[in-house]
């Protein structure tokens, strides 16, 4: 959806925001939007790193399980 906006679309959005909110309120709204965007990015990066840690733990469990299985096979033969 936002991929097709382009520079003219962004300029139009900024002009509309200026008309709707006024020049006094616009910097405050921009700051709030920036802070919200920053928090969202931090949260999504946290989710990605959590997933990567879980994948690493899963691989470690699989490795240990394979080693135990190999040990059992050697003991039974």
PDB file of C-alpha atoms in Angstrom:
ATOM      1  CA  UNK A   1       0.000   0.000   0.000  1.00  0.00           C
ATOM      2  CA  UNK A   2       2.682   2.511   0.981  1.00  0.00           C
ATOM      3  CA  UNK A   3       5.015   1.371  -1.783  1.00  0.00           C
ATOM      4  CA  UNK A   4       3.121   3.352  -4.424  1.00  0.00           C
ATOM      5  CA  UNK A   5       2.971   6.751  -2.675  1.00  0.00           C
ATOM      6  CA  UNK A   6       6.136   8.391  -3.999  1.00  0.00           C
ATOM      7  CA  UNK A   7       7.392  11.925  -3.402  1.00  0.00           C
ATOM      8  CA  UNK A   8       4.287  13.772  -4.697  1.00  0.00           C
ATOM      9  CA  UNK A   9       2.081  11.660  -2.453  1.00  0.00           C
ATOM     10  CA  UNK A  10       4.242  12.381   0.585  1.00  0.00           C
ATOM     11  CA  UNK A  11       4.131  16.106  -0.142  1.00  0.00           C
ATOM     12  CA  UNK A  12       0.342  15.946  -0.406  1.00  0.00           C
ATOM     13  CA  UNK A  13       0.107  14.078   2.909  1.00  0.00           C
ATOM     14  CA  UNK A  14       2.345  16.658   4.617  1.00  0.00           C
ATOM     15  CA  UNK A  15       0.274  19.547   3.239  1.00  0.00           C
ATOM     16  CA  UNK A  16      -2.958  17.896   4.414  1.00  0.00           C
ATOM     17  CA  UNK A  17      -1.455  17.269   7.858  1.00  0.00           C
ATOM     18  CA  UNK A  18      -0.364  20.903   8.057  1.00  0.00           C
ATOM     19  CA  UNK A  19      -3.877  22.072   7.135  1.00  0.00           C
ATOM     20  CA  UNK A  20      -5.613  19.679   9.541  1.00  0.00           C
ATOM     21  CA  UNK A  21      -3.330  19.977  12.588  1.00  0.00           C
ATOM     22  CA  UNK A  22      -1.753  23.390  12.103  1.00  0.00           C
ATOM     23  CA  UNK A  23       1.885  24.446  12.353  1.00  0.00           C
ATOM     24  CA  UNK A  24       1.947  24.441  16.186  1.00  0.00           C
ATOM     25  CA  UNK A  25       0.743  20.873  16.621  1.00  0.00           C
ATOM     26  CA  UNK A  26       2.570  19.281  13.665  1.00  0.00           C
ATOM     27  CA  UNK A  27       6.060  18.985  15.294  1.00  0.00           C
ATOM     28  CA  UNK A  28       4.522  17.371  18.374  1.00  0.00           C
ATOM     29  CA  UNK A  29       2.643  14.864  16.229  1.00  0.00           C
ATOM     30  CA  UNK A  30       5.787  14.142  14.207  1.00  0.00           C
ATOM     31  CA  UNK A  31       7.760  13.486  17.397  1.00  0.00           C
ATOM     32  CA  UNK A  32       5.069  11.168  18.736  1.00  0.00           C
ATOM     33  CA  UNK A  33       4.952   9.301  15.421  1.00  0.00           C
ATOM     34  CA  UNK A  34       8.754   8.971  15.387  1.00  0.00           C
ATOM     35  CA  UNK A  35       8.802   7.642  18.946  1.00  0.00           C
ATOM     36  CA  UNK A  36       6.061   5.144  18.145  1.00  0.00           C
ATOM     37  CA  UNK A  37       7.900   3.977  15.042  1.00  0.00           C
ATOM     38  CA  UNK A  38      11.141   3.574  17.026  1.00  0.00           C
ATOM     39  CA  UNK A  39       9.375   1.505  19.707  1.00  0.00           C
ATOM     40  CA  UNK A  40       7.753  -0.659  17.040  1.00  0.00           C
ATOM     41  CA  UNK A  41      11.124  -1.325  15.392  1.00  0.00           C
ATOM     42  CA  UNK A  42      12.702  -2.237  18.732  1.00  0.00           C
ATOM     43  CA  UNK A  43       9.854  -4.624  19.489  1.00  0.00           C
ATOM     44  CA  UNK A  44      10.073  -6.345  16.104  1.00  0.00           C
ATOM     45  CA  UNK A  45      13.860  -6.664  16.386  1.00  0.00           C
ATOM     46  CA  UNK A  46      13.358  -8.250  19.798  1.00  0.00           C
ATOM     47  CA  UNK A  47      10.968 -10.778  18.292  1.00  0.00           C
ATOM     48  CA  UNK A  48      13.416 -11.642  15.524  1.00  0.00           C
ATOM     49  CA  UNK A  49      16.289 -12.140  17.965  1.00  0.00           C
ATOM     50  CA  UNK A  50      14.040 -14.286  20.196  1.00  0.00           C
ATOM     51  CA  UNK A  51      13.168 -16.474  17.208  1.00  0.00           C
ATOM     52  CA  UNK A  52      16.839 -16.826  16.297  1.00  0.00           C
ATOM     53  CA  UNK A  53      17.684 -17.834  19.867  1.00  0.00           C
ATOM     54  CA  UNK A  54      14.898 -20.416  19.861  1.00  0.00           C
ATOM     55  CA  UNK A  55      16.143 -21.840  16.563  1.00  0.00           C
ATOM     56  CA  UNK A  56      19.639 -22.128  18.021  1.00  0.00           C
ATOM     57  CA  UNK A  57      18.268 -23.886  21.101  1.00  0.00           C
ATOM     58  CA  UNK A  58      16.259 -26.266  18.903  1.00  0.00           C
ATOM     59  CA  UNK A  59      19.350 -27.152  16.881  1.00  0.00           C
ATOM     60  CA  UNK A  60      21.299 -27.752  20.092  1.00  0.00           C
ATOM     61  CA  UNK A  61      18.543 -30.065  21.392  1.00  0.00           C
ATOM     62  CA  UNK A  62      18.493 -31.958  18.098  1.00  0.00           C
ATOM     63  CA  UNK A  63      22.264 -32.348  18.241  1.00  0.00           C
ATOM     64  CA  UNK A  64      22.157 -33.698  21.807  1.00  0.00           C
ATOM     65  CA  UNK A  65      19.313 -36.041  20.904  1.00  0.00           C
ATOM     66  CA  UNK A  66      21.254 -37.379  17.912  1.00  0.00           C
ATOM     67  CA  UNK A  67      24.312 -37.948  20.122  1.00  0.00           C
ATOM     68  CA  UNK A  68      22.242 -39.835  22.716  1.00  0.00           C
ATOM     69  CA  UNK A  69      20.604 -41.901  20.014  1.00  0.00           C
ATOM     70  CA  UNK A  70      24.014 -42.736  18.565  1.00  0.00           C
ATOM     71  CA  UNK A  71      25.289 -43.743  22.023  1.00  0.00           C
ATOM     72  CA  UNK A  72      22.268 -46.005  22.547  1.00  0.00           C
ATOM     73  CA  UNK A  73      22.767 -47.654  19.171  1.00  0.00           C
ATOM     74  CA  UNK A  74      26.428 -48.313  19.962  1.00  0.00           C
ATOM     75  CA  UNK A  75      25.546 -49.827  23.349  1.00  0.00           C
ATOM     76  CA  UNK A  76      22.906 -52.139  21.882  1.00  0.00           C
ATOM     77  CA  UNK A  77      25.125 -53.483  19.078  1.00  0.00           C
TER      78      UNK A  77
END
